[in-house]
XYZ file of C-alpha atoms in Angstrom:
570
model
C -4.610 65.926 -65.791
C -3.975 62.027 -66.279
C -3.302 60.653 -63.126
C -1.000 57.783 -62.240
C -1.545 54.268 -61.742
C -0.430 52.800 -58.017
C 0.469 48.934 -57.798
C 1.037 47.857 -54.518
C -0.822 45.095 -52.004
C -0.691 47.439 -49.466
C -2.499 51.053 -50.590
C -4.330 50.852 -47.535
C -0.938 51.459 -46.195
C -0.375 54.710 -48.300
C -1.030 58.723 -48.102
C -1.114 59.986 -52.134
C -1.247 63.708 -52.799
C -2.619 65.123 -55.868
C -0.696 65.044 -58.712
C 0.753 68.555 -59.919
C 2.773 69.914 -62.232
C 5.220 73.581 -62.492
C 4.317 75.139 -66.062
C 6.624 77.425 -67.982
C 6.469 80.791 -67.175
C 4.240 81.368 -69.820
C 2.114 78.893 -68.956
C 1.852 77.222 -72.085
C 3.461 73.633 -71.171
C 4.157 71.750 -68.282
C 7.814 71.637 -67.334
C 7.585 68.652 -64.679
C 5.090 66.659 -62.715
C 5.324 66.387 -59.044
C 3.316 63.477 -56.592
C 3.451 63.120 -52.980
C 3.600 59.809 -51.184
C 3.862 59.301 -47.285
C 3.712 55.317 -46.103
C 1.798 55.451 -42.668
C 2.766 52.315 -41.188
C 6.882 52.276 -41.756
C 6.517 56.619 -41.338
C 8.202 57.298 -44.742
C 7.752 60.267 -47.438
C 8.974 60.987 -50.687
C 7.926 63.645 -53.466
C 8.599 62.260 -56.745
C 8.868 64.436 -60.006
C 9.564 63.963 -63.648
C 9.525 65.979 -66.734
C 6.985 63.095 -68.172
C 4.323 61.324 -66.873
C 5.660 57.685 -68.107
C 8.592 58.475 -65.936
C 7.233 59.405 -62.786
C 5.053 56.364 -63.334
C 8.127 54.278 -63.550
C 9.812 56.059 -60.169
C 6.482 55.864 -58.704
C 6.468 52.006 -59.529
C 9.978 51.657 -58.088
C 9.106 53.706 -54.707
C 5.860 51.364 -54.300
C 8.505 48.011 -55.386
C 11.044 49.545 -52.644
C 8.381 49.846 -49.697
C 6.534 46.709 -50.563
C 9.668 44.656 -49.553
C 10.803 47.138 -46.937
C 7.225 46.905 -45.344
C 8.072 42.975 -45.119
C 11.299 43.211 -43.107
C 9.453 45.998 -41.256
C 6.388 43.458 -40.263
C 8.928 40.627 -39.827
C 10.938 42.620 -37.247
C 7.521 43.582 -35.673
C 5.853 40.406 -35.622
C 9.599 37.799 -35.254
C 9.034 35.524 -32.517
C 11.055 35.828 -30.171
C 13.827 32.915 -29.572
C 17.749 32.610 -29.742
C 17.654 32.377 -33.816
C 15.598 35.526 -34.001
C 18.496 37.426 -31.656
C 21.106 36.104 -33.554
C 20.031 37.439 -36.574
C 19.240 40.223 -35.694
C 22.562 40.758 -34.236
C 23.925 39.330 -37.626
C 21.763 42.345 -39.473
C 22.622 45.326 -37.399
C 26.494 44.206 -37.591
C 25.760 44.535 -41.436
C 24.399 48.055 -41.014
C 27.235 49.071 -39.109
C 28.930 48.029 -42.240
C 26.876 49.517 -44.534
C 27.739 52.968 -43.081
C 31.334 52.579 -43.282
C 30.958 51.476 -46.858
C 28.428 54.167 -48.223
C 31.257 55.862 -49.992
C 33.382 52.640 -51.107
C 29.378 51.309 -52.626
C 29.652 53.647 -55.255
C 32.930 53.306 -56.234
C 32.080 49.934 -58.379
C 29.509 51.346 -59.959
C 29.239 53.055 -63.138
C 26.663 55.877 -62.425
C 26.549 57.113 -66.129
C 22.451 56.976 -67.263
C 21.665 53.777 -69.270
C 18.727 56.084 -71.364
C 17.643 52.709 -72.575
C 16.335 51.332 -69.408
C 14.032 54.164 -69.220
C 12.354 52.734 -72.145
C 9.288 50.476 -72.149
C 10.232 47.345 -73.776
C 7.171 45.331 -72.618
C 5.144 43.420 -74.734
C 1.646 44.097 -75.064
C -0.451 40.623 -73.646
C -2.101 39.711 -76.335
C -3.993 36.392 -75.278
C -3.960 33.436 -77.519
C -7.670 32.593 -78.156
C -10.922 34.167 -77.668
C -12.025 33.138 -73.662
C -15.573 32.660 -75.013
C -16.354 29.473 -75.845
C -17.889 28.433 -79.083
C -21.546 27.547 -79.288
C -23.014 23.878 -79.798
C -26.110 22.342 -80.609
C -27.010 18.940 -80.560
C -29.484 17.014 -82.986
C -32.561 16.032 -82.120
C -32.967 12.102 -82.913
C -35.247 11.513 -85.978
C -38.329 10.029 -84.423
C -39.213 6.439 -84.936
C -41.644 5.091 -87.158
C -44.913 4.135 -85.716
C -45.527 0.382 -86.579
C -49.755 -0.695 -86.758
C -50.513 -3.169 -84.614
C -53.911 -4.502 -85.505
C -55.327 -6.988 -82.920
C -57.792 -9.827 -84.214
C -61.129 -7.923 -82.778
C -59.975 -5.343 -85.038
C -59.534 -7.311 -88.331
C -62.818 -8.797 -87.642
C -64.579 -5.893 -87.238
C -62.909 -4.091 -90.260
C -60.823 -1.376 -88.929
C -57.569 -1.853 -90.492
C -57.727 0.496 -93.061
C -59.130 3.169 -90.695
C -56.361 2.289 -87.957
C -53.505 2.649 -90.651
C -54.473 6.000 -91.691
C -54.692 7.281 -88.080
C -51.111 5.848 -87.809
C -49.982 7.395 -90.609
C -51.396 10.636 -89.368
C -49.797 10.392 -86.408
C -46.452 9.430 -87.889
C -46.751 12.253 -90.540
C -47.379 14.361 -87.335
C -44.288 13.397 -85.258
C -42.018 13.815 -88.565
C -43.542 18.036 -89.412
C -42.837 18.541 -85.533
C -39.451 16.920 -85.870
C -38.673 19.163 -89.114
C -40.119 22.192 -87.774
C -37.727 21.578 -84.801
C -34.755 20.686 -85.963
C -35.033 24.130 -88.280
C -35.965 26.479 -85.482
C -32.421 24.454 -83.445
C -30.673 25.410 -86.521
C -31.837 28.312 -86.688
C -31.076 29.543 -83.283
C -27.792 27.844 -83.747
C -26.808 30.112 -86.640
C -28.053 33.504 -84.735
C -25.745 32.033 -81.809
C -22.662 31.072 -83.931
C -23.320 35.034 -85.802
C -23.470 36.699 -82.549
C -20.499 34.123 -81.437
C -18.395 35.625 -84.258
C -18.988 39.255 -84.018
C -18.405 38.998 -80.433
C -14.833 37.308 -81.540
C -13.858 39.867 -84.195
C -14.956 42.655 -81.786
C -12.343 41.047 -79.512
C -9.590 40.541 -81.234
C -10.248 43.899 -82.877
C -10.114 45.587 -79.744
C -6.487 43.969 -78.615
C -5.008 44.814 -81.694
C -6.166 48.233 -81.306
C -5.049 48.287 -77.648
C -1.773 46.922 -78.774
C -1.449 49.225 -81.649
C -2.513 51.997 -79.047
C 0.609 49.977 -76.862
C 3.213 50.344 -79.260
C 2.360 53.968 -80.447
C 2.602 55.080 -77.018
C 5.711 52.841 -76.057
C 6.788 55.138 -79.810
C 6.024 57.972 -78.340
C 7.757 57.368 -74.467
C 10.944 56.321 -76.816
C 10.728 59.405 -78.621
C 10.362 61.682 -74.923
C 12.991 59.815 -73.734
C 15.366 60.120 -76.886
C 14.376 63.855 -76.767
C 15.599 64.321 -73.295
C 18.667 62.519 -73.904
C 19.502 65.166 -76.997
C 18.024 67.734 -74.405
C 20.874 66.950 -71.555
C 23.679 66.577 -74.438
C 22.723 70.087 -75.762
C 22.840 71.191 -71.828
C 19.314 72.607 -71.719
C 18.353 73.490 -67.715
C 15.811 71.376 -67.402
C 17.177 68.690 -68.976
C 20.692 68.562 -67.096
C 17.994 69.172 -63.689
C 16.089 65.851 -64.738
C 19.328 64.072 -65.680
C 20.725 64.674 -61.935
C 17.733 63.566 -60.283
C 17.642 60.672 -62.426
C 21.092 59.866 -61.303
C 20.489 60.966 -57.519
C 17.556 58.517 -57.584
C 19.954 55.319 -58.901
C 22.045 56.015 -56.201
C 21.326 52.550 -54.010
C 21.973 53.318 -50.333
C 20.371 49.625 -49.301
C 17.234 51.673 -47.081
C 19.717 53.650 -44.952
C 17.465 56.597 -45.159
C 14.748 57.771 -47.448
C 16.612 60.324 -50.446
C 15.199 63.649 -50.176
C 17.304 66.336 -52.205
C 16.588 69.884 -54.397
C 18.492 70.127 -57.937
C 18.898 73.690 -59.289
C 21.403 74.650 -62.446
C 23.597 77.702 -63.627
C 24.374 76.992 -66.844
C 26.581 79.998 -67.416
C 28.775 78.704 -65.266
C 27.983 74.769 -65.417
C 27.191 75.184 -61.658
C 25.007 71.950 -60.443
C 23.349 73.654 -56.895
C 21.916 70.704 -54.907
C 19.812 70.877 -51.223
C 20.387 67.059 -49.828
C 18.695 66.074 -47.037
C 20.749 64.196 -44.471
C 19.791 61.590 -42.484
C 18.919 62.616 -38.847
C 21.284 61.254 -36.376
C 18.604 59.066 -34.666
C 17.648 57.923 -38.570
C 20.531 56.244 -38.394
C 21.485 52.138 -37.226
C 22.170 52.281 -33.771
C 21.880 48.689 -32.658
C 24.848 47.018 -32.078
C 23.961 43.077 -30.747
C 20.417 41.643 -29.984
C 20.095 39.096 -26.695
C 17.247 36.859 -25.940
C 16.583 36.628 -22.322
C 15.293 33.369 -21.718
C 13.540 33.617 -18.602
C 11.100 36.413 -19.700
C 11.127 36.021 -23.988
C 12.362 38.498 -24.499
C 14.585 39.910 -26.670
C 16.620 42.900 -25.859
C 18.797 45.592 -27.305
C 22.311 46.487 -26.997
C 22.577 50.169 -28.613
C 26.018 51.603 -29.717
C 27.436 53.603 -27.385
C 26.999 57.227 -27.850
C 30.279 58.471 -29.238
C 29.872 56.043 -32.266
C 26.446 57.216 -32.710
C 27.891 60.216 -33.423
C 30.959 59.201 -35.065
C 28.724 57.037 -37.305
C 26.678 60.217 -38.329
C 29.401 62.242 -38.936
C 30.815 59.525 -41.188
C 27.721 58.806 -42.992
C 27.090 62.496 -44.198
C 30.960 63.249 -45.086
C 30.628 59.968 -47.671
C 26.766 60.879 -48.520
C 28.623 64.509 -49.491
C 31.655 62.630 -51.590
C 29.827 59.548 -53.046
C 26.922 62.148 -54.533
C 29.488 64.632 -56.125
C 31.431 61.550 -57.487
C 28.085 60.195 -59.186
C 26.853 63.413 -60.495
C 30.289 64.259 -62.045
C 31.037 60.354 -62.864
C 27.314 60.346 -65.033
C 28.025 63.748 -66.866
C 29.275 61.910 -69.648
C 28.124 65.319 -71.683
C 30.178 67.999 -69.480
C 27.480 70.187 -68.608
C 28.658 70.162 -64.875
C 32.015 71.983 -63.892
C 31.230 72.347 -60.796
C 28.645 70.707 -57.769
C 27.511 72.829 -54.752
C 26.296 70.651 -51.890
C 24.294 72.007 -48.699
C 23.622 69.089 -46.525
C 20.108 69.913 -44.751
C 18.854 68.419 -41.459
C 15.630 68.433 -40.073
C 15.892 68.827 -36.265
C 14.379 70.527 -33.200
C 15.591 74.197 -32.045
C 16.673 73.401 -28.672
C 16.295 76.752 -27.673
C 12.935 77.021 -29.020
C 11.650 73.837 -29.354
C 10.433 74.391 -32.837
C 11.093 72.222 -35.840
C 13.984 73.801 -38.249
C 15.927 72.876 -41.505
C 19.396 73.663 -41.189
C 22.452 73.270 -43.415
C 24.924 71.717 -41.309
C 27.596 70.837 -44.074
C 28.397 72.757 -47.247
C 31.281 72.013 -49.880
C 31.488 73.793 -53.870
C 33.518 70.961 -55.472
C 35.223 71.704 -58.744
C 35.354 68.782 -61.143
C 39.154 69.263 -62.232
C 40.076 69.370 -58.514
C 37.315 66.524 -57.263
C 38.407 64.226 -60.024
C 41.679 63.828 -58.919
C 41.136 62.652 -55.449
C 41.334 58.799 -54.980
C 37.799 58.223 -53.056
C 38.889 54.850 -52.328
C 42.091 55.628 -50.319
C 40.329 58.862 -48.449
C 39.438 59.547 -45.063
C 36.079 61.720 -45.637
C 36.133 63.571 -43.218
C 39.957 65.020 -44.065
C 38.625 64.769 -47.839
C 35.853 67.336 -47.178
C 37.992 69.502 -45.286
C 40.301 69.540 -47.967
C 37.782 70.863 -50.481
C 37.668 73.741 -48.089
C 33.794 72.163 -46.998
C 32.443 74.287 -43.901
C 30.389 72.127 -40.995
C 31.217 72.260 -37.283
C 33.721 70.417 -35.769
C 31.029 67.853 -35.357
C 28.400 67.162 -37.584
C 26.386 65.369 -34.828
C 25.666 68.547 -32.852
C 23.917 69.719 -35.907
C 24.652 73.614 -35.555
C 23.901 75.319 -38.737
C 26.427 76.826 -40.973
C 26.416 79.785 -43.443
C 26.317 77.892 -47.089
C 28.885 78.359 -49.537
C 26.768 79.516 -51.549
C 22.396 80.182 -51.296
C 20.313 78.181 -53.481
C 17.656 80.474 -55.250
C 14.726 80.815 -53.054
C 12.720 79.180 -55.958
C 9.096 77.200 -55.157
C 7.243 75.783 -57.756
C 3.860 76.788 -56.468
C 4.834 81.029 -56.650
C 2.825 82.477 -59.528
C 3.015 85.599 -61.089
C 1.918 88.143 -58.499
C -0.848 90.957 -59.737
C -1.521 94.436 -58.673
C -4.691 95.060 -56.834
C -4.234 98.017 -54.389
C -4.338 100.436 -57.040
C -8.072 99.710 -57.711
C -9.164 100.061 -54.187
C -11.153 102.991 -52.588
C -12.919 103.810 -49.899
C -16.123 102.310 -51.348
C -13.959 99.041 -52.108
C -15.353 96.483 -49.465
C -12.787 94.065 -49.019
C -15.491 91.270 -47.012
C -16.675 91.283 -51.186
C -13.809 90.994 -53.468
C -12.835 87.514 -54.656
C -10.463 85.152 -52.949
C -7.872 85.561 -55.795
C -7.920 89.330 -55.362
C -7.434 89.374 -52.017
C -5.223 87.026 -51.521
C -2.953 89.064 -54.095
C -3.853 92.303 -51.941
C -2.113 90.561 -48.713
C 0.896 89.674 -50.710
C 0.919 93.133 -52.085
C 0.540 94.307 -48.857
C 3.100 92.469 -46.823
C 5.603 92.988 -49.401
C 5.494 96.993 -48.844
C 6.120 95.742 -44.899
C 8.868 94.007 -45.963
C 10.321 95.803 -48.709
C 12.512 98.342 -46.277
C 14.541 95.529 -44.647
C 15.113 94.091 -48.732
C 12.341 91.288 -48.096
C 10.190 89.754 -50.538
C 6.869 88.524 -50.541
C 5.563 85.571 -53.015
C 1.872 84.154 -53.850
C 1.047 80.493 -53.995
C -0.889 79.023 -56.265
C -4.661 78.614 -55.118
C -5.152 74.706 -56.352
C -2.183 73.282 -54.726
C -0.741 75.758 -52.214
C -0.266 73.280 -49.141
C -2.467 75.557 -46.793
C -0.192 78.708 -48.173
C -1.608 81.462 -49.744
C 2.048 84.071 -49.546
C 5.371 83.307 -48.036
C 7.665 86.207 -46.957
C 11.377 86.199 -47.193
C 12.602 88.288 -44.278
C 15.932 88.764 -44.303
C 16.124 90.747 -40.486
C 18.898 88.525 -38.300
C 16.782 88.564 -35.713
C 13.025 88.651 -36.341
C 13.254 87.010 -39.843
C 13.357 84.401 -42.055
C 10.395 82.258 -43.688
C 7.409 83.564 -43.140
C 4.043 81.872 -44.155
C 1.233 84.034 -44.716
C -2.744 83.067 -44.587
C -5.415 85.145 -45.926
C -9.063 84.337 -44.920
C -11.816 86.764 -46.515
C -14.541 85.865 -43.773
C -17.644 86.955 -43.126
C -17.825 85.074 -39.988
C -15.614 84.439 -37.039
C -12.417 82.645 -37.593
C -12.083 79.431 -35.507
C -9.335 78.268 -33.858
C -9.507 75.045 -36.648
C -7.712 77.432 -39.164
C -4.786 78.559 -36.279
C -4.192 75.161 -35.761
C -3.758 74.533 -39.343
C -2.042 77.552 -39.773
C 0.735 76.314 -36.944
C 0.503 72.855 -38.813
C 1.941 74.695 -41.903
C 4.726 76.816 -40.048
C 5.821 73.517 -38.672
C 5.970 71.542 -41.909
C 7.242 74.109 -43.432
C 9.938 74.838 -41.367
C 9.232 78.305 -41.454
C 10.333 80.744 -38.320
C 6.644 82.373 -38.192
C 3.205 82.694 -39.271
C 0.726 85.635 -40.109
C -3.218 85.029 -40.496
C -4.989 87.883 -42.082
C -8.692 88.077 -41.699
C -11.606 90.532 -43.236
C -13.540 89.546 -39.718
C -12.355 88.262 -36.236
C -11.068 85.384 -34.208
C -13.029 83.864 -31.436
C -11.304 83.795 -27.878
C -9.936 80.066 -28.554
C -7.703 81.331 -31.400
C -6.318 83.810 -29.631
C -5.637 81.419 -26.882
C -4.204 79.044 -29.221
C -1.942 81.666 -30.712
C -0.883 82.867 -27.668
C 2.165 81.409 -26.739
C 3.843 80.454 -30.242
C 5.054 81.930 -33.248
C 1.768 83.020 -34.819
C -0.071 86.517 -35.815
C -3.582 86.881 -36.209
C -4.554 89.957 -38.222
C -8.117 91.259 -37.950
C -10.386 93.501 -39.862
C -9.526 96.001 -37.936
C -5.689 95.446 -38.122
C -5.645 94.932 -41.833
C -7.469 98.459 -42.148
C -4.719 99.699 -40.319
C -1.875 98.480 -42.130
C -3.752 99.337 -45.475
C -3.479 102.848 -44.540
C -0.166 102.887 -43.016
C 0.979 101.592 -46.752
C -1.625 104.642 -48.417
C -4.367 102.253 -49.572
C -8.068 102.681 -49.108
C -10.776 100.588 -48.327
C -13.566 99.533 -45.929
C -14.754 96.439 -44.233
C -18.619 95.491 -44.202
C -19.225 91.918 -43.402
C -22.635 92.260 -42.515
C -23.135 93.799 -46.180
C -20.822 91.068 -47.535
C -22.848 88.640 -46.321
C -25.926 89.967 -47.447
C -25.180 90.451 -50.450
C -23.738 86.839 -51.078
C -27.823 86.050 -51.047
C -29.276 88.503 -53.394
């Protein structure tokens, strides 16, 4: 797969994931691309995706743009030195972010949010230079030699040698001329090789950039053509299209670095209903500085926070307008009408305090209707009152971030499941399961976990092997009290599992924000992992175990690891 290009002076400074892409469900094109990026130093992460690859290169380009000047401030407020100047304007910027969150609804109000398609369009030129760099060979002329004048002394006349002297000088003048000649032709001739090989080179050269910008301006054609066919896509209100058009206009949306824009898009079109999963920023994520003081007798320069109940009015503020000011855009740029109406589930990551784990909540959850929406005046609303009105659900306060049933579920929908396959009905008791491939068994566990499941109406889904984030299943559980998302790890060992892969696995249940995790295992753990597991929300399956539940579900099979392994050499 063609990768993408990263510009930026500071890649040093970056985490890239592969690039990947969701196929149809036939498998015969690829619906969208998808690239991670994480900046280490400023701790910021965005997954970027685009039907094209042109057009994740441009949001890719952007992202890098953004962070490049963001990292600048960032250094800047590092690195300041420390002085009066630097606390007054400091002061003087976090008065302005104050601001900023009182104004994240009123930003968007002057702002037409309708697509411009023709700014997605490459209108550079290609750089073709103006002369070949090379330069052009010289040669220089060797002076003619001079003629040899005889000089015949007195002694020499007397004795008769001037006609012998004169036809050595003549010899030797006849000499100096041939080597002269001979010379000048082989210069000449080198000269003429050079200037040959001089114009070749040039030709090649110029042939070259006129290829490349031929090449330039077919595939500029071609971007036009992509981008032309996605704006007849949207207007003829194909899924896709209207899910791409709604990013696009989710990504314009300029919140001056408040927080980093992390959202889900998903479309109904038999009802025109726009589903979207936006992820709020966490309260702490937030401004809190209110003035900046330098203390002269140490240097320093030290904080004055807002007091706690604006912290929390602030928060509560900024996610009412982030809920408004996103409907308004995504109704305001559906110049086409494919959108009647925009679902929004505001999502916050946070930590359980009654477990301590990591969780993704919906704390906020509104199904706007664009008849009804398009009559409020935004500018003249309190948003708080607004959302209410629109019969939005959230806790009294926002800031205490206690989930809230959504209006209505987005589709549990992951663009790494795959088509699961059937593999318990070829097992039998001669079926060792230490042998069979990874694919199979990974299928097997799925297959397997889904009978578990499948009393309580759960569902089990397999990941895609190249790109599965350290998931091979993940199981839906829909039990109030023992369920939810449920990542699943198969491991057909031969040897003892270490308590690496448990870590990883409670890596994964963390980042994915999952309530559990299951590791299933043809061999054993060693006494760390089970250590490790011990005291959090992890399962480690055995051979043994797996047997078990294999029968309990009417399957047969065996374990031999010690034949498994044997046979890996033969």
């Amino acid at each position: 797969m063609t990768d993408i290009t990263l510009h930026s002076p500071n890649l040093d400074k970056l985490e890239i994931g592969n690039l990947s892409a969701k196929f149809s469900a036939r498998g015969d094109r690829i619906l969208r691309y998808y690239i991670d990026i994480r900046h280490k130093t400023m701790n910021l992460h965005r997954e970027l995706g685009a039907p094209e690859l042109f057009i994740l290169q441009s949001k890719v380009d952007a992202l890098l743009a953004d962070w490049d000047e963001k990292l600048v401030a960032f250094e800047t407020k590092r690195l300041f030195q420390t002085g009066k100047g630097a606390a007054d304007d400091m002061t003087a910027d976090a008065i302005r972010d104050q601001e900023r969150i009182s104004r994240i609804l009123a930003h968007t109000l002057t702002i037409d949010d309708a697509i411009d398609w023709e700014t997605l369009k490459d209108r550079s030129q290609y750089p073709m230079p103006s002369r070949f760099p090379e330069p052009q060979p010289t040669t220089v002329p060797r002076p003619e030699p001079a003629y040899e004048a005889l000089q015949i002394g007195l002694l020499d006349r007397l004795l008769g040698k001037r006609r012998h002297l004169e036809g050595q000088a003549e010899t030797r003048n006849a000499r100096a001329g041939e080597e002269w000649r001979r010379s000048e032709m082989e210069r000449e001739a080198l000269h003429a090789v050079a200037m040959t090989n001089w114009e070749a080179r040039e030709a090649a050269f110029w042939a070259e950039h006129h290829g490349a910008k031929a090449e330039h301006l077919s595939a500029q054609a071609a971007s036009h053509s992509k981008v032309d066919a996605l704006r007849d896509a949207v207007a003829d209100r194909d899924p896709d299209a209207v899910i791409e058009h709604a990013s696009l206009v989710l990504e314009n949306s300029d919140y001056g670095g408040l927080f980093e824009k992390s959202y889900e898009v998903q479309y109904r079109p038999d009802d025109r209903l726009l589903l979207l999963a936006y992820d709020l920023p966490a309260p702490d994520r937030l401004p809190q500085t209110k003035s900046v003081k330098f203390v002269k007798a140490t240097g320093e320069l030290v904080e004055t926070k807002i007091a706690e109940r604006d912290r929390k009015a602030n928060f509560d503020s900024a996610c009412h307008q982030i809920c408004l000011r996103t409907i308004h855009e995504l109704f305001e740029a559906d110049v086409d009408g494919n959108v009647d109406a925009v679902l929004f589930n505001g999502m916050v990551e946070s930590v359980d305090p009654a477990t301590g784990l990591q969780r993704r909540s919906c704390i906020l959850s509104v199904l706007a209707k664009r008849d009804e929406f398009c009559r409020i005046d935004l500018a003249r609303v309190d948003p708080k009152a607004c959302f209410k009105a629109l019969k939005g659900v959230s806790a009294a306060s926002l800031s205490a971030l206690a989930p809230v049933p959504p209006v209505i579920e987005m589709d549990r929908e992951d663009r790494r499941f795959i088509e699961a396959r059937e593999v318990g009905s070829t097992l039998s008791q001669g079926t060792n399961l230490a042998s069979i491939s990874w694919d199979d068994f990974e299928h097997l566990v799925r297959e397997l976990f889904e009978k578990e499941f499948l009393s309580r109406g759960g569902e089990v889904k397999v990941t895609q092997s190249s790109s599965d984030g350290g998931v091979d299943a993940i199981a839906f559980d829909p039990d109030p009290i023992s369920g939810g998302k449920i990542v699943i790890q198969a491991k057909r060992y031969t040897r003892t599992v270490g308590v690496a892969a448990v870590r990883d696995l409670y890596g994964t249940v963390m980042n994915e924000g999952a309530s559990r995790g299951i590791l299933v295992t043809t061999s054993d753990y060693g006494p760390d992992a089970y250590r490790f597991a011990s005291d959090k929300p992890l399962a480690l399956l055995n051979g043994a175990n797996l047997l078990h539940l294999l029968e309990k579900h009417g399957y047969q099979a065996s374990i031999d690891v010690a034949g498994a392994r044997a046979a890996r050499f033969q």
